[in-house]
Amino acid sequence: MQDNATEVTAAGIARLAGVGRAAVSNWRRRHPDFPKPIGGTETSPSFALAEVETWLREQGKLAEVPLRERVWQQLTGHPEGPAVALAHVGCVLLLVQERPTVWLDIDAGSDERLAAKLPGVLDGVIAARFGCKPVNASGSVDASGSVNTSSSVNTATPVHTPTGPQLLPSAPLLRSAVELAGELGARQTFEFLLGRYLDAHSRQYTPTPAELAGLMADLAGPALTVLDPACGTGALLRAVEARPDQTLYAQDSAPDLVALTALRLALHTRAAVRGAVGDTLRREAYPELRADAVLCHPPFNERNWGHDELAYDARWEYGFPARNESELAWVQHALARLADGGTAVLLMPPAAASRRSGRRIRADLLRRGALRAVLALPVGAAPPYNLPLHLWVLRRPDRTPVAPEVLLVDTGAFAGEARGGPDWQAVRDAALDTWRAFARDGRLAKRPGLARSVPVIELLDDDVDLAPARHLPPPAAADGVEQLAAVRDGLAATLRLTTGLTPPPAVPAPPARWPLTTIGELARGGALLLRTGALPGTPGGTATAAHARVPVLTDHDVLAGSPPSGTLPESDEEAVLTEPGDVVVPVLGGGSVARVVDAATAGAALGRNLVLLRPDAAALDAWFLAGFLRGTANNRQASSYASTATRLDVRRLQLPRLPLDEQRRYGARFRALDEFEQALRQAGRLGEQLLRGMYDGLTDGTVEPH
């Protein structure tokens, strides 16, 4: 199949050229030779990728399509959809990782030859890595070796070998993906494509942040057999510490997720990977499994979880869950699949700790020593980000005496500012330190405001409320008063600084009639470099082997004037790193904002929805550039409007053509305004902190009302 069979949307063209979608619409109207649509709809047409690339090059708008972008566009334009294409890529990357010389032989020929020979060699790789009989996409293999095409749970293979006809449309994509793997590595290539896919379909999936997955795996401890009965994209199993002879079990009701998770894990670890498709509560795939650890991020608030048909299921050892208590069904499923003494860690909504409909099950979990700890996370730890979710740590009771106490921990104090996410290092340190001390000694001395071990008998009242904040002693009064005094002193100093930075009275001047230029013209003329950000704007996982752990400057950081709050995910492409003097502009939200990168922010990776402008110091002053980009009228003429958002086309922003000395005069004034703005923000933050502390101190009796 030819490359021009791969389609790209207007959004994809904008991404290729580093412009807004409004620019692509303008090109279509103004240039008769712009490629014609070959698919899509009237309101959302699609174009041939090869034709678009050629046109962009001829217009000088694109020197060369990056390999990463080419692979991604080929994947999204696949006739069977990106999920199928990503599974094909994962199979081939696994082959390249396991048997690179075999791929070299298959690759040396036509697309038809490649598609004909691939299924046979993929069968062997899939059977070896997933411990199953090879099977093509027409059905699954049951224990006897016969093909089973029913819709029941499939534990034979999480990954189906594509047939030759199915692989033929993927041939150009597979060659490009292997070429990219030569640069990044097979695992990193799959992580990059999977990360892009999840980001593009974010509304369909509920992610488990990498930091949270790592914390849950560490709470469970070392394990040889690990089960995730609601595996999603495999974040929890991927976080498990690798051990010799380890086996990872995954199940999910979505076949595409199970296949992608299995491939992700097989590329990430040497552990045996077992995957199954099916509704875990209704049709569990591993009824005989007794795992050392169970990790689970179950779906929340599911009323259709099987209440009516599962009334007599043997898993309800601690009580039959109510229809609105699906999370307690997942808790008991996890306990039923644990070996004696094994540990389960589940992410739970806070309501599960206090709903009256679940109090009898909570009480029995406590009485029998199954529930060992409840840890409250800060707001923003995981979706839904507006709730302080909980972690429940459970142990399958063995023959040892039942422990008389349960650990309650509240890490809510480590919530980050704005939408930057929690202070994960502080959350991790507090959670692991308290859990390990409690697991070792069976009790924990009170840590005011953070943790305590509570006698089970104290919790067995009419409510059996396990919310940690309701049972922890408040922070030490002396520490609270001292902290408030320090905040007040800081606020007073900041207010004095703000007064000194207040701009002088404005001096009227006649309207200026400067000759204007645009950012696009300056970029084409070499006066500045324009780069776009593509990294997820929320905290991610560990960095790739080629990078150290790098902070990410997100669009929310730029809007709030706060330090970089994200981290560089392994699943994404090479980062665009900021340098002192760069100007960073958010493209969404409709605000007139531009930030000059200082020494403290330099080295951070550029997040998504940001554009970086790197001016030539001999031609442009950075503060002059940033100041004029913030003009309201300038932003209005460069913005396009959709039904739910405003998008800024940075290339259309205008600057006056002024000598460098005059630029610097304006730049000095803009820099002074920026210092004034930062002081105002700091004063606002300290003022809110002082108010909150005073209200809390007065209402809990630790501050005198004088």
XYZ file of C-alpha atoms in Angstrom:
706
model
C 0.000 0.000 0.000
C 1.314 3.432 -0.889
C 2.072 6.095 1.714
C -0.537 8.425 0.256
C -3.195 6.012 1.513
C -2.394 7.340 5.002
C -4.758 10.164 5.858
C -4.203 13.187 8.065
C -6.721 15.673 9.461
C -6.418 19.453 9.627
C -5.298 19.094 13.252
C -2.546 16.719 12.127
C -1.416 19.188 9.441
C -1.267 21.941 12.047
C 0.870 19.710 14.242
C 3.216 18.909 11.351
C 3.739 22.586 10.546
C 3.703 23.892 14.128
C 0.735 26.227 13.552
C -2.848 26.561 14.707
C -5.775 25.007 12.870
C -6.887 28.467 11.772
C -3.699 28.731 9.689
C -4.524 25.455 7.916
C -8.004 26.770 7.091
C -6.447 29.936 5.681
C -4.057 27.902 3.526
C -6.964 25.945 2.074
C -8.781 29.165 1.139
C -5.781 31.135 -0.152
C -3.816 28.455 -2.039
C -5.561 26.765 -4.977
C -2.852 24.090 -5.053
C -3.461 22.980 -1.457
C -4.178 19.199 -1.456
C -7.830 18.261 -1.877
C -9.637 16.189 0.765
C -9.706 12.440 0.129
C -11.953 11.421 3.017
C -13.563 12.441 6.269
C -16.593 14.721 6.335
C -17.379 18.191 5.048
C -16.717 19.720 8.453
C -13.760 17.451 9.295
C -12.025 16.450 6.050
C -8.935 14.272 5.787
C -6.035 14.603 3.366
C -3.330 12.349 1.920
C -0.300 12.584 4.177
C 2.236 12.344 1.341
C 0.519 15.144 -0.628
C 0.425 17.359 2.452
C 4.114 16.785 3.175
C 5.048 17.677 -0.412
C 2.965 20.867 -0.361
C 4.366 22.004 2.990
C 7.929 21.524 1.748
C 7.264 23.407 -1.483
C 5.803 26.285 0.484
C 8.817 26.409 2.796
C 6.629 25.597 5.766
C 8.244 22.251 6.475
C 11.842 21.179 5.970
C 11.260 17.501 6.724
C 8.581 15.550 8.575
C 10.172 14.140 11.754
C 10.194 10.354 11.804
C 8.174 10.301 15.018
C 5.482 12.429 13.396
C 5.446 10.327 10.236
C 4.947 7.115 12.231
C 2.191 8.705 14.287
C 0.344 9.995 11.223
C 0.627 6.585 9.552
C -0.783 4.965 12.688
C -3.735 7.356 13.040
C -4.518 7.040 9.320
C -4.611 3.236 9.348
C -7.802 1.958 7.655
C -8.621 -0.316 10.612
C -8.091 2.420 13.199
C -5.195 3.342 15.498
C -5.819 0.617 18.102
C -5.455 -2.167 15.543
C -2.450 -0.445 13.990
C -0.804 -0.038 17.401
C -1.291 -3.750 18.136
C 0.364 -4.625 14.811
C 3.266 -2.323 15.650
C 3.596 -3.850 19.122
C 3.807 -7.371 17.690
C 6.550 -6.366 15.254
C 8.489 -4.403 17.877
C 8.370 -7.483 20.102
C 9.734 -9.510 17.200
C 12.521 -6.948 16.674
C 13.383 -7.040 20.371
C 13.299 -10.825 20.618
C 14.589 -11.886 17.178
C 16.119 -8.918 15.322
C 17.788 -10.997 12.588
C 14.443 -12.545 11.623
C 13.010 -9.091 10.969
C 15.992 -8.147 8.809
C 15.256 -11.087 6.534
C 11.520 -10.335 6.275
C 12.080 -6.606 5.733
C 14.265 -7.214 2.670
C 11.418 -7.521 0.191
C 8.079 -6.176 -0.965
C 5.160 -5.297 1.272
C 3.355 -8.394 0.025
C 6.285 -10.646 0.999
C 6.516 -8.999 4.419
C 2.790 -9.475 5.074
C 2.911 -13.103 3.935
C 5.889 -14.137 6.070
C 5.180 -12.144 9.260
C 2.302 -14.235 10.715
C 4.393 -17.391 10.903
C 7.265 -15.811 12.832
C 4.924 -13.723 15.017
C 3.134 -16.913 16.079
C 6.332 -18.232 17.615
C 7.177 -14.979 19.422
C 3.656 -14.596 20.804
C 3.549 -18.193 22.003
C 6.949 -17.865 23.691
C 6.239 -14.553 25.449
C 2.639 -15.076 26.463
C 2.756 -18.783 27.281
C -0.036 -19.759 24.917
C -0.706 -21.624 21.725
C -0.355 -19.402 18.634
C -3.600 -18.304 17.051
C -4.621 -16.005 14.230
C -7.260 -13.326 14.558
C -10.133 -15.628 13.625
C -10.494 -16.989 17.121
C -8.867 -18.002 20.387
C -7.376 -21.321 21.377
C -8.849 -23.260 24.255
C -6.991 -25.728 26.485
C -7.453 -28.565 24.021
C -5.949 -26.580 21.186
C -9.196 -26.077 19.267
C -10.289 -22.691 18.037
C -12.912 -20.984 20.179
C -14.803 -18.069 18.643
C -17.292 -17.590 21.476
C -17.516 -14.409 23.502
C -16.579 -16.063 26.798
C -13.434 -15.172 28.715
C -10.320 -15.805 26.665
C -7.346 -16.844 28.787
C -5.515 -18.510 25.928
C -3.828 -15.468 24.444
C -4.029 -11.742 25.093
C -2.556 -11.004 21.641
C -3.845 -12.395 18.348
C -1.434 -12.887 15.464
C -2.660 -10.769 12.521
C -3.152 -12.564 9.212
C -1.277 -11.630 6.054
C -4.189 -9.666 4.514
C -4.640 -7.803 7.797
C -0.939 -6.897 7.915
C -0.624 -5.710 4.312
C -2.118 -2.216 4.913
C 0.227 -1.885 7.908
C 3.443 -2.621 6.011
C 4.616 1.012 5.516
C 3.772 1.763 9.137
C 5.661 -1.292 10.396
C 8.791 -0.387 8.439
C 8.673 3.189 9.746
C 8.099 1.997 13.328
C 11.109 -0.324 13.163
C 13.168 2.551 11.765
C 12.078 4.670 14.739
C 12.967 1.790 17.065
C 16.482 1.990 15.657
C 16.664 5.500 17.130
C 14.709 5.081 20.353
C 14.625 1.344 21.063
C 11.646 -0.985 20.647
C 10.205 -0.392 24.128
C 10.536 3.400 23.955
C 8.953 3.471 20.494
C 5.891 1.571 21.698
C 5.650 3.766 24.808
C 5.786 6.890 22.642
C 3.019 5.672 20.320
C 0.881 4.337 23.165
C 1.259 7.626 25.047
C 0.163 9.574 21.976
C -2.778 7.214 21.459
C -3.972 7.551 25.064
C -3.546 11.310 24.959
C -5.629 11.499 21.763
C -8.377 9.334 23.331
C -8.157 10.682 26.882
C -11.924 10.745 27.363
C -12.172 6.986 26.810
C -9.663 5.933 29.452
C -9.071 6.608 33.131
C -5.306 6.781 33.605
C -3.367 5.757 36.687
C -0.512 8.289 37.054
C 2.919 6.675 37.070
C 3.815 8.072 40.505
C 0.645 6.619 42.004
C 1.222 3.266 40.289
C 4.752 3.153 41.708
C 3.488 3.918 45.205
C 0.847 1.174 45.020
C 3.400 -1.369 43.818
C 5.799 -0.442 46.630
C 3.050 -0.728 49.238
C 2.315 -4.253 47.992
C 6.002 -5.178 48.224
C 8.043 -7.738 46.259
C 5.959 -10.458 44.614
C 6.438 -13.331 42.187
C 2.822 -13.468 41.021
C 0.906 -10.221 40.580
C -2.676 -9.755 39.365
C -4.407 -6.636 38.056
C -8.054 -7.574 37.448
C -8.888 -4.190 35.845
C -5.625 -3.648 34.018
C -6.528 -0.824 31.623
C -3.265 0.109 29.892
C -1.068 -1.742 32.373
C 0.319 1.127 34.464
C 0.114 -0.841 37.723
C 1.735 -4.041 36.465
C 4.385 -1.997 34.682
C 5.322 -0.429 38.042
C 5.957 -3.789 39.743
C 9.568 -4.425 40.748
C 11.031 -7.042 38.405
C 12.055 -10.381 39.949
C 13.297 -13.671 38.483
C 10.556 -16.148 37.500
C 7.864 -13.487 37.906
C 4.396 -13.823 36.348
C 2.066 -10.897 35.691
C -1.676 -11.555 35.246
C -3.976 -8.993 33.606
C -7.666 -8.914 32.810
C -9.935 -6.258 31.330
C -13.251 -6.196 29.523
C -11.808 -4.242 26.561
C -9.957 -6.562 24.121
C -7.843 -3.762 22.636
C -6.635 -2.684 26.081
C -5.681 -6.229 27.072
C -3.670 -6.690 23.881
C -1.901 -3.334 24.223
C -1.184 -3.973 27.907
C 0.237 -7.414 27.202
C 2.505 -6.028 24.472
C 3.553 -3.131 26.686
C 4.496 -5.463 29.524
C 6.269 -7.932 27.236
C 8.402 -5.105 25.838
C 9.067 -3.749 29.332
C 9.925 -6.855 31.344
C 11.151 -10.427 31.033
C 8.350 -11.639 33.301
C 5.813 -14.114 31.956
C 2.731 -12.158 30.861
C -0.751 -13.636 31.024
C -3.725 -11.663 29.742
C -7.446 -12.284 29.522
C -10.448 -10.485 28.056
C -13.666 -10.464 30.030
C -15.770 -8.777 32.692
C -13.739 -9.667 35.802
C -16.581 -9.685 38.323
C -18.964 -11.667 36.103
C -16.428 -13.915 34.321
C -13.136 -13.984 36.150
C -10.314 -15.481 34.147
C -8.185 -16.864 36.991
C -10.517 -18.501 39.547
C -7.759 -20.815 40.796
C -5.071 -18.130 41.097
C -3.578 -17.332 44.484
C -1.327 -14.341 43.850
C 1.305 -12.814 46.087
C -0.053 -9.343 45.277
C -3.120 -7.777 43.669
C -3.032 -4.205 42.373
C -6.249 -2.640 41.181
C -7.669 0.688 40.033
C -11.294 -0.422 39.646
C -14.045 1.542 37.907
C -15.860 3.755 40.413
C -19.606 4.014 41.046
C -20.586 1.159 38.719
C -24.180 0.100 39.421
C -24.229 -2.551 36.693
C -21.425 -4.675 38.151
C -23.388 -7.932 38.391
C -25.325 -7.465 41.631
C -28.362 -9.440 40.502
C -26.576 -12.458 39.008
C -23.755 -12.768 41.582
C -25.762 -12.937 44.806
C -24.393 -16.383 45.765
C -20.824 -15.950 44.534
C -18.235 -17.534 46.822
C -16.070 -14.396 46.740
C -18.413 -12.447 49.044
C -16.687 -13.811 52.147
C -17.129 -10.539 54.023
C -20.714 -9.817 52.975
C -22.751 -9.325 49.802
C -22.083 -5.810 48.432
C -24.997 -3.483 47.861
C -25.804 -2.422 44.324
C -24.089 0.941 44.874
C -20.986 -0.636 46.472
C -19.202 -1.970 43.400
C -15.844 -0.996 44.930
C -16.414 -3.406 47.829
C -17.043 -6.150 45.280
C -13.605 -5.423 43.787
C -12.068 -5.453 47.276
C -13.440 -8.932 47.957
C -12.449 -10.178 44.509
C -8.883 -9.048 45.237
C -8.873 -10.818 48.613
C -10.241 -13.991 47.034
C -7.342 -14.094 44.561
C -4.610 -13.587 47.175
C -2.474 -16.304 48.695
C -2.496 -16.455 52.496
C -0.483 -13.492 53.722
C -0.582 -11.819 50.288
C -1.153 -8.070 49.924
C -3.675 -6.174 47.818
C -3.622 -2.412 47.179
C -6.696 -0.788 45.643
C -7.426 2.799 44.657
C -10.809 3.699 46.133
C -13.185 6.684 46.091
C -13.403 8.376 49.499
C -17.127 7.568 49.772
C -16.302 3.851 50.055
C -14.815 4.530 53.494
C -17.996 6.029 54.932
C -21.147 5.064 52.971
C -23.666 3.513 55.337
C -24.559 0.813 52.805
C -21.060 -0.640 53.130
C -20.558 -0.429 56.904
C -21.202 -4.144 57.592
C -18.600 -5.262 55.047
C -16.105 -2.677 56.363
C -16.721 -3.929 59.880
C -16.067 -7.553 58.904
C -12.906 -6.577 57.005
C -11.674 -4.935 60.207
C -12.721 -7.714 62.598
C -10.985 -10.418 60.583
C -7.803 -8.404 60.019
C -8.156 -8.157 56.226
C -8.085 -4.363 56.027
C -4.705 -3.171 57.258
C -4.500 0.479 56.181
C -6.412 3.361 54.601
C -4.275 6.138 53.126
C -5.927 9.357 51.963
C -4.191 10.899 48.938
C -4.037 14.628 48.153
C -6.539 16.206 45.806
C -5.249 15.891 42.239
C -3.520 12.527 42.677
C -5.641 10.725 40.037
C -8.957 11.120 38.179
C -11.375 12.422 39.318
C -8.870 15.121 40.265
C -11.276 17.068 42.488
C -11.512 14.255 45.071
C -8.963 13.093 47.693
C -8.924 9.408 46.704
C -7.933 6.624 49.120
C -5.610 3.645 48.967
C -6.776 0.531 50.794
C -4.079 -1.943 51.789
C -5.429 -5.424 52.494
C -3.878 -8.714 53.562
C -5.304 -12.152 53.108
C -5.608 -13.353 56.719
C -3.422 -16.373 57.435
C -3.090 -18.389 60.621
C -1.402 -15.615 62.589
C -3.462 -13.791 65.251
C -5.634 -10.971 63.954
C -3.957 -7.565 64.384
C -5.926 -5.345 66.792
C -5.089 -2.048 65.041
C -5.426 -0.513 61.560
C -3.268 2.240 60.064
C -4.871 5.524 58.970
C -2.787 8.045 57.013
C -3.726 11.434 55.532
C -1.293 12.914 52.979
C -3.679 15.705 51.970
C -1.216 18.348 53.195
C 1.058 17.509 50.241
C -1.363 18.731 47.559
C 0.365 20.909 44.981
C -0.616 24.409 43.981
C -3.013 25.073 41.095
C -3.147 22.029 38.771
C 0.458 21.003 39.126
C -0.401 17.842 41.046
C 0.736 16.646 44.479
C 4.244 16.706 45.881
C 4.688 13.047 44.996
C 8.021 12.660 46.738
C 6.506 13.854 50.031
C 3.423 11.643 49.526
C 5.598 8.644 48.782
C 7.933 9.196 51.738
C 5.061 9.657 54.194
C 3.033 6.679 52.929
C 5.892 4.174 52.747
C 7.507 5.264 55.995
C 4.294 4.953 58.012
C 3.200 1.704 56.321
C 6.550 -0.038 56.761
C 6.817 1.007 60.398
C 3.259 -0.207 61.035
C 3.778 -3.489 59.133
C 6.939 -4.157 61.157
C 5.596 -3.346 64.631
C 1.843 -3.808 64.320
C 1.251 -0.296 65.629
C 2.384 3.278 64.992
C 2.884 6.131 67.390
C 0.714 9.170 66.687
C 2.042 11.542 64.073
C -0.215 14.597 64.441
C -1.930 15.602 61.231
C -0.417 12.652 59.334
C -0.948 9.157 60.732
C -1.856 6.927 63.635
C -2.734 3.291 64.201
C -6.286 3.007 65.518
C -7.601 0.100 67.603
C -10.149 -1.790 65.537
C -12.649 -1.679 68.385
C -12.589 2.126 68.209
C -13.855 2.029 64.617
C -16.623 -0.544 65.107
C -19.416 1.926 65.850
C -22.667 2.488 63.971
C -20.920 4.165 61.016
C -17.597 2.253 60.733
C -16.209 5.414 59.154
C -12.646 4.841 57.906
C -11.909 8.345 56.555
C -8.430 9.050 58.000
C -8.947 12.786 58.600
C -11.750 12.032 61.078
C -9.513 9.974 63.337
C -6.166 11.800 63.261
C -5.004 14.297 65.873
C -4.512 17.825 64.492
C -0.988 19.126 63.851
C 0.888 20.294 66.944
C -0.462 23.681 68.026
C 2.993 25.193 68.578
C 4.120 24.270 65.093
C 0.939 25.726 63.636
C 1.320 29.059 65.422
C 4.985 29.341 64.462
C 4.137 28.605 60.837
C 1.404 31.257 60.838
C 3.838 33.803 62.255
C 6.319 33.002 59.485
C 3.599 33.349 56.830
C 2.523 36.697 58.264
C 6.099 37.996 58.249
C 6.535 36.825 54.651
C 3.293 38.534 53.618
C 4.350 41.820 55.244
C 7.711 41.741 53.432
C 6.043 40.908 50.107
C 3.534 43.729 50.475
C 6.376 46.199 51.097
C 8.133 44.887 47.991
C 4.918 45.166 45.963
C 4.490 48.795 47.000
C 8.015 49.564 45.841
C 7.409 47.844 42.492
C 4.122 49.624 41.757
C 4.426 51.241 38.298
C 4.738 55.033 38.170
C 1.782 57.051 36.879
C 1.095 56.448 33.196
C 2.278 59.229 30.862
C -0.053 59.829 27.902
C 1.381 59.568 24.400
C -0.076 59.950 20.898
C -1.108 56.678 19.207
C 1.962 54.978 17.730
C 2.047 54.034 14.047
C 4.901 51.560 13.921
C 5.656 49.356 10.930
C 4.617 45.846 11.979
C 5.908 42.344 11.403
C 4.613 38.952 12.545
C 6.129 36.089 14.480
C 5.825 33.918 11.374
C 7.843 36.400 9.299
C 10.491 36.694 12.028
C 10.761 32.884 12.208
C 11.173 32.579 8.440
C 13.797 35.329 8.488
C 15.832 33.627 11.231
C 15.270 36.325 13.883
C 13.772 33.696 16.174
C 13.292 29.920 16.435
C 9.758 28.588 16.929
C 9.137 25.214 18.616
C 5.947 23.574 19.871
C 5.463 21.409 22.937
C 3.977 17.890 22.774
C 4.555 16.503 26.260
C 1.559 15.684 28.501
C 0.933 18.575 30.840
C 0.254 16.426 33.889
C 2.872 14.666 35.982
C 4.160 11.606 34.200
C 6.409 8.666 34.903
C 10.124 8.039 34.792
C 12.295 9.496 32.064
C 13.671 7.487 29.189
C 17.111 5.962 29.368
C 18.379 8.793 27.159
C 17.214 11.513 29.537
C 17.622 12.331 33.187
C 14.486 13.098 35.111
C 13.449 16.470 33.653
C 10.739 18.824 34.962
C 8.063 19.837 32.470
C 6.834 23.414 32.139
C 3.074 23.047 31.632
C 0.607 25.558 30.265
C -0.897 25.827 33.747
C 2.539 26.727 35.147
C 2.858 29.539 32.608
C -0.636 30.848 33.311
C -0.118 30.710 37.103
C 3.472 31.973 37.077
C 4.546 28.890 39.030
C 7.652 26.646 38.706
C 7.639 23.632 36.342
C 5.297 21.038 37.862
C 5.263 18.148 35.389
C 7.755 15.366 34.769
C 9.027 13.887 31.529
C 7.059 10.720 30.644
C 8.783 7.702 29.167
C 6.038 7.355 26.622
C 6.760 10.527 24.728
C 9.219 11.944 22.236
C 12.465 13.823 22.709
C 11.830 16.884 24.830
C 12.169 20.525 23.762
C 14.277 22.009 26.566
C 13.996 25.666 27.524
C 16.932 28.072 27.721
C 17.316 31.444 29.497
C 15.762 34.183 27.374
C 13.219 31.919 25.666
C 9.669 33.252 25.496
C 6.910 30.690 26.160
C 3.315 31.324 25.054
C 0.194 29.217 25.837
C -2.025 28.640 22.803
C -5.254 27.719 24.606
C -7.478 29.633 27.000
C -7.753 33.076 25.471
C -5.446 34.824 27.936
C -2.751 37.331 26.970
C 0.213 35.579 28.578
C 3.890 35.250 27.674
C 6.673 34.129 30.006
C 10.384 34.792 29.706
C 12.398 31.778 30.867
C 14.851 32.629 33.650
C 17.781 30.660 35.062
C 15.520 28.843 37.558
C 13.178 27.580 34.818
C 15.830 26.906 32.161
C 16.310 23.237 31.320
C 12.639 22.356 31.823
C 10.899 20.468 29.016
C 8.211 22.264 27.048
C 4.725 20.917 27.771
C 1.808 20.530 25.406
C -0.257 23.547 24.298
C 2.834 25.763 24.563
C 4.901 27.481 21.881
C 8.540 28.392 22.532
C 10.117 31.404 20.834
C 13.913 31.647 21.012
C 14.919 35.146 19.810
C 18.277 35.974 18.264
C 19.712 38.353 20.877
C 21.368 40.412 18.128
C 17.979 41.154 16.560
C 15.321 40.857 19.250
C 15.098 41.682 22.960
C 13.305 38.866 24.833
C 11.388 41.175 27.200
C 10.339 43.434 24.332
C 9.069 40.344 22.505
C 7.182 38.991 25.517
C 5.658 42.348 26.399
C 4.176 43.055 22.981
C 2.856 39.498 22.730
C 0.717 40.218 25.798
C -1.238 43.041 24.187
C -4.975 42.347 24.281
C -5.658 43.616 20.743
C -2.671 41.633 19.441
C -4.013 38.398 20.952
C -7.535 39.047 19.727
C -6.521 39.398 16.068
C -4.396 36.218 16.250
C -7.018 34.012 17.927
C -9.533 31.588 16.494
C -12.638 30.475 18.323
C -14.268 27.072 18.639
C -17.435 26.210 20.547
C -15.554 25.469 23.773
C -12.091 27.010 23.497
C -9.995 29.855 22.116
C -6.806 28.973 20.260
C -3.956 31.379 19.580
C -2.071 31.220 16.267
C 1.287 32.446 17.539
C 2.640 33.003 14.010
C 0.052 35.750 13.480
C 1.035 37.765 16.565
C 2.495 41.120 15.620
C 5.538 43.147 16.722
C 6.599 46.665 15.831
C 9.813 46.978 13.837
C 12.013 48.960 16.229
C 15.783 49.397 16.612
C 17.373 47.145 19.235
C 18.071 50.073 21.595
C 14.412 51.093 21.497
C 13.389 47.444 22.023
C 15.514 47.326 25.157
C 13.899 50.501 26.503
C 10.472 48.897 26.186
C 11.870 45.610 27.433
C 13.092 47.196 30.679
C 9.593 48.531 31.386
C 7.974 45.171 30.563
C 10.439 43.403 32.877
C 9.555 45.791 35.723
C 5.856 45.040 35.151
C 6.618 41.315 35.322
C 8.363 41.738 38.687
C 5.348 43.661 39.970
C 3.033 40.878 38.739
C 5.101 38.175 40.454
C 5.058 40.121 43.726
C 1.267 40.480 43.522
C 0.877 36.739 42.961
C 3.145 35.894 45.878
C 1.229 38.280 48.124
C -2.029 36.619 47.073
C -0.689 33.139 47.831
C 0.637 34.149 51.238
C -2.559 36.009 52.056
C -4.690 32.953 51.261
C -2.367 30.760 53.345
C -2.573 33.129 56.308
C -6.366 33.338 56.097
C -6.753 29.575 55.898
C -4.397 29.033 58.820
C -6.133 31.620 60.989
C -9.585 30.178 60.325
C -8.319 26.666 61.076
C -6.487 27.777 64.229
C -9.449 29.694 65.606
C -11.923 26.916 64.893
C -9.802 24.078 66.322
C -8.799 26.041 69.431
C -5.060 26.336 68.742
C -5.118 30.136 68.216
C -6.404 32.701 70.739
C -9.135 35.083 69.440
C -7.398 38.342 70.369
